[in-house]
Amino acid sequence: MKMGSNRSFLPKLWSCLLICVTLWSNLSSGVLAKLYRRPNIVLILTDDLDIAIGGLNPMNKTKKLIGDAGISFTNAFVASPLCCPSRASILTGRYPHNHHVINNTLEGNCSSKAWQKSDEAHTFPTLLQSIAGYQTFFAGKYLNQYGHSEAGGLEHVPPGWNHWVGLEKNSKYYNYTLSVNGKAQKHGADYSKDYLTDLLANMSLDFLQYKSSHQPYFMMVSTPAPHSPWTAAPQYQHSFNSTKAPRDPSFNAHGKDKHWLIRQAKTPMSNSSVQFLDDAFRNRWRTLLSVDDLVEKIVKRLEDGGELDNTYIFFTSDNGYHTGQFSLPLDKRQLYEFDIRVPLMVRGPNIKPNQTSQMLVVNVDLGPTILDIAGYNVNKTQMDGMSFLPILEGKMNSSSWRTDILVEYQGEGSNVSDPACPQLGPGVSQCFPDCVCEDSYNNTYACVRTVAPSSNLQYCEFDDDEVFVEIYNVTADPYQLENKAKTIDHEVLEKMNHRLMMLQACTGQSCRTPGVYDPRYKFDPRQMFPSHSWRLSRLRQTMK
């Protein structure tokens, strides 16, 4: 009896072992693999979406599906308030003085051959694809001169992308050409087939359906909205009929203590200008309703595919916008909050819902953060930005985070007079009805934007003959109505001037050194840059 019992036991034991090995094998390739698989990443980039004047108001789905499900940043800024320099900063993780894209023209290095030979080969998507092993997908507006015949045309597919759908040149909604993996694809004006925001949504869904299931992926969707020409989808053309641009304290106000370009704006604005900007404001909101739909479709597809919990979704913009602030009808390019501050919402693994962060981030941080999520050591790059993944995961407090960032812009002006405004002479550009110009060659400035427990301020210097300075206490004066440059303490002025020069000369790690309002900051006026001493002496003269 005893012997027979042992004989019958052995086959059962082997069966149990076989079952256990099979289960472990299945767990290793299935459940455990899911536990340890690297996250997917989605970046949705809008075009000219402000936050200071209500840009997110029409986007209820986006606020619910990304903001409420994750974290919203109230102090997210761009390194430069213009499309091409800002997008170059996002892609490279570098400030404009390091990637050298200064405006939206080929001459300004926007998608130029020089850009392609230098920084384009070192963007964060190239690292995601080549080193981190991510499959990558891009759809939408890239850089304003992409597809130009003098920059390789639509055959040029930037490195770093497995699947490429790039819009030729600037934002459009109909009658545009796409580069689909290097081949031209023309589109007309049929809403059901051609409306660009919807087309980008559909192409994104196709990618999510047909991508490889063996690799993590990075998907970047870059919408035309709410950039001009502000063409809404048919079903949204009559939304917000009673909406007007917000009449905040800076609306239709004269910027009497600001740079000459702001002072030249006519106050009060003409009725026709006000009507024009109100119409534009409504149309901008109408185009955003299709972006809201795009976000909803992508989130739903991720959820249906069981991938949402393992996917980070970023939503932001390349710059802000203004409609009537300081009597400037509409544009970007200025140093004020409405142009440099942007929406930034993120949801994803280990991000608790319904969070708001006041910590200071800038768009040069997006690349480092995404690389950090992918497990790549950002210190191996030459990026100027910092990973804010610790903030997303609740592992960073404000006392350990940076206190300032750099904003820089190089103005554009025509060397001939605008025929519609001959009295203005050469040197200006972007002149609207009533000859109010939004830019000029000496609208060239650099700012230190500080957000610290003890200080929330902006210090800016213009590169012009008078070294014009603008300083704002944003806590006391959120609409930046009063330039404090004439009343600020000289020691503070020298510290801020020194810090600005340091940031303008920084690269990589040196862009992350302690700011003026960080207790670790060291300031020795004897170490001021000799080559810039004229700036400080000129500043002292102008502040008298």
PDB file of N, CA and C in Angstrom, residues 228 230 273 276-278 280-281 284 321-325 327-332 430 432 438:
ATOM      1  N   SER A 228      -4.194  81.306 -36.519  1.00  0.00           N
ATOM      2  CA  SER A 228      -4.909  81.795 -37.697  1.00  0.00           C
ATOM      3  C   SER A 228      -4.673  80.811 -38.845  1.00  0.00           C
ATOM      4  N   TRP A 230      -7.923  80.467 -38.177  1.00  0.00           N
ATOM      5  CA  TRP A 230      -9.055  80.274 -37.257  1.00  0.00           C
ATOM      6  C   TRP A 230     -10.306  79.713 -37.960  1.00  0.00           C
ATOM      7  N   SER A 273     -10.852  97.845 -34.804  1.00  0.00           N
ATOM      8  CA  SER A 273      -9.844  96.951 -34.231  1.00  0.00           C
ATOM      9  C   SER A 273     -10.443  96.069 -33.146  1.00  0.00           C
ATOM     10  N   PHE A 276     -12.503  93.433 -34.744  1.00  0.00           N
ATOM     11  CA  PHE A 276     -11.617  92.457 -35.365  1.00  0.00           C
ATOM     12  C   PHE A 276     -11.081  91.460 -34.337  1.00  0.00           C
ATOM     13  N   LEU A 277     -10.609  91.966 -33.205  1.00  0.00           N
ATOM     14  CA  LEU A 277     -10.014  91.061 -32.222  1.00  0.00           C
ATOM     15  C   LEU A 277     -11.081  90.238 -31.496  1.00  0.00           C
ATOM     16  N   ASP A 278     -12.285  90.807 -31.310  1.00  0.00           N
ATOM     17  CA  ASP A 278     -13.373  90.018 -30.720  1.00  0.00           C
ATOM     18  C   ASP A 278     -13.765  88.855 -31.635  1.00  0.00           C
ATOM     19  N   ALA A 280     -11.818  87.431 -33.827  1.00  0.00           N
ATOM     20  CA  ALA A 280     -10.703  86.479 -33.783  1.00  0.00           C
ATOM     21  C   ALA A 280     -10.761  85.632 -32.518  1.00  0.00           C
ATOM     22  N   PHE A 281     -11.074  86.274 -31.404  1.00  0.00           N
ATOM     23  CA  PHE A 281     -11.149  85.551 -30.132  1.00  0.00           C
ATOM     24  C   PHE A 281     -12.195  84.443 -30.202  1.00  0.00           C
ATOM     25  N   ARG A 284     -10.992  81.623 -32.531  1.00  0.00           N
ATOM     26  CA  ARG A 284      -9.951  80.813 -31.891  1.00  0.00           C
ATOM     27  C   ARG A 284     -10.587  79.755 -30.980  1.00  0.00           C
ATOM     28  N   TYR A 321      -0.750  84.181 -26.236  1.00  0.00           N
ATOM     29  CA  TYR A 321      -1.369  85.060 -27.233  1.00  0.00           C
ATOM     30  C   TYR A 321      -1.992  86.246 -26.503  1.00  0.00           C
ATOM     31  N   HIS A 322      -2.195  87.334 -27.268  1.00  0.00           N
ATOM     32  CA  HIS A 322      -2.925  88.461 -26.682  1.00  0.00           C
ATOM     33  C   HIS A 322      -3.967  88.976 -27.667  1.00  0.00           C
ATOM     34  N   THR A 323      -5.038  89.512 -27.140  1.00  0.00           N
ATOM     35  CA  THR A 323      -6.098  90.132 -27.951  1.00  0.00           C
ATOM     36  C   THR A 323      -6.531  91.425 -27.270  1.00  0.00           C
ATOM     37  N   GLY A 324      -5.797  92.499 -27.536  1.00  0.00           N
ATOM     38  CA  GLY A 324      -6.162  93.810 -27.006  1.00  0.00           C
ATOM     39  C   GLY A 324      -5.417  94.248 -25.768  1.00  0.00           C
ATOM     40  N   GLN A 325      -4.554  93.402 -25.216  1.00  0.00           N
ATOM     41  CA  GLN A 325      -3.788  93.801 -24.032  1.00  0.00           C
ATOM     42  C   GLN A 325      -2.800  94.904 -24.423  1.00  0.00           C
ATOM     43  N   SER A 327      -3.429  97.531 -25.727  1.00  0.00           N
ATOM     44  CA  SER A 327      -3.902  98.084 -27.000  1.00  0.00           C
ATOM     45  C   SER A 327      -3.210  97.472 -28.217  1.00  0.00           C
ATOM     46  N   LEU A 328      -2.574  96.314 -28.045  1.00  0.00           N
ATOM     47  CA  LEU A 328      -2.042  95.562 -29.183  1.00  0.00           C
ATOM     48  C   LEU A 328      -3.153  94.649 -29.676  1.00  0.00           C
ATOM     49  N   PRO A 329      -3.590  94.791 -30.933  1.00  0.00           N
ATOM     50  CA  PRO A 329      -4.782  94.045 -31.365  1.00  0.00           C
ATOM     51  C   PRO A 329      -4.668  92.539 -31.167  1.00  0.00           C
ATOM     52  N   LEU A 330      -3.710  91.871 -31.820  1.00  0.00           N
ATOM     53  CA  LEU A 330      -3.545  90.434 -31.578  1.00  0.00           C
ATOM     54  C   LEU A 330      -2.256  89.922 -32.180  1.00  0.00           C
ATOM     55  N   ASP A 331      -1.573  89.097 -31.391  1.00  0.00           N
ATOM     56  CA  ASP A 331      -0.331  88.459 -31.818  1.00  0.00           C
ATOM     57  C   ASP A 331       0.272  87.791 -30.592  1.00  0.00           C
ATOM     58  N   LYS A 332       1.598  87.509 -30.664  1.00  0.00           N
ATOM     59  CA  LYS A 332       2.369  87.029 -29.516  1.00  0.00           C
ATOM     60  C   LYS A 332       3.630  87.890 -29.452  1.00  0.00           C
ATOM     61  N   GLN A 430       4.610  93.205 -38.787  1.00  0.00           N
ATOM     62  CA  GLN A 430       3.337  92.751 -38.207  1.00  0.00           C
ATOM     63  C   GLN A 430       2.437  93.951 -37.871  1.00  0.00           C
ATOM     64  N   PHE A 432      -0.846  96.011 -38.052  1.00  0.00           N
ATOM     65  CA  PHE A 432      -2.254  95.703 -38.230  1.00  0.00           C
ATOM     66  C   PHE A 432      -3.026  96.950 -38.655  1.00  0.00           C
ATOM     67  N   GLU A 438       3.208  95.044 -34.200  1.00  0.00           N
ATOM     68  CA  GLU A 438       3.403  94.065 -33.136  1.00  0.00           C
ATOM     69  C   GLU A 438       4.875  93.669 -32.967  1.00  0.00           C
TER      70      GLU A 438
END
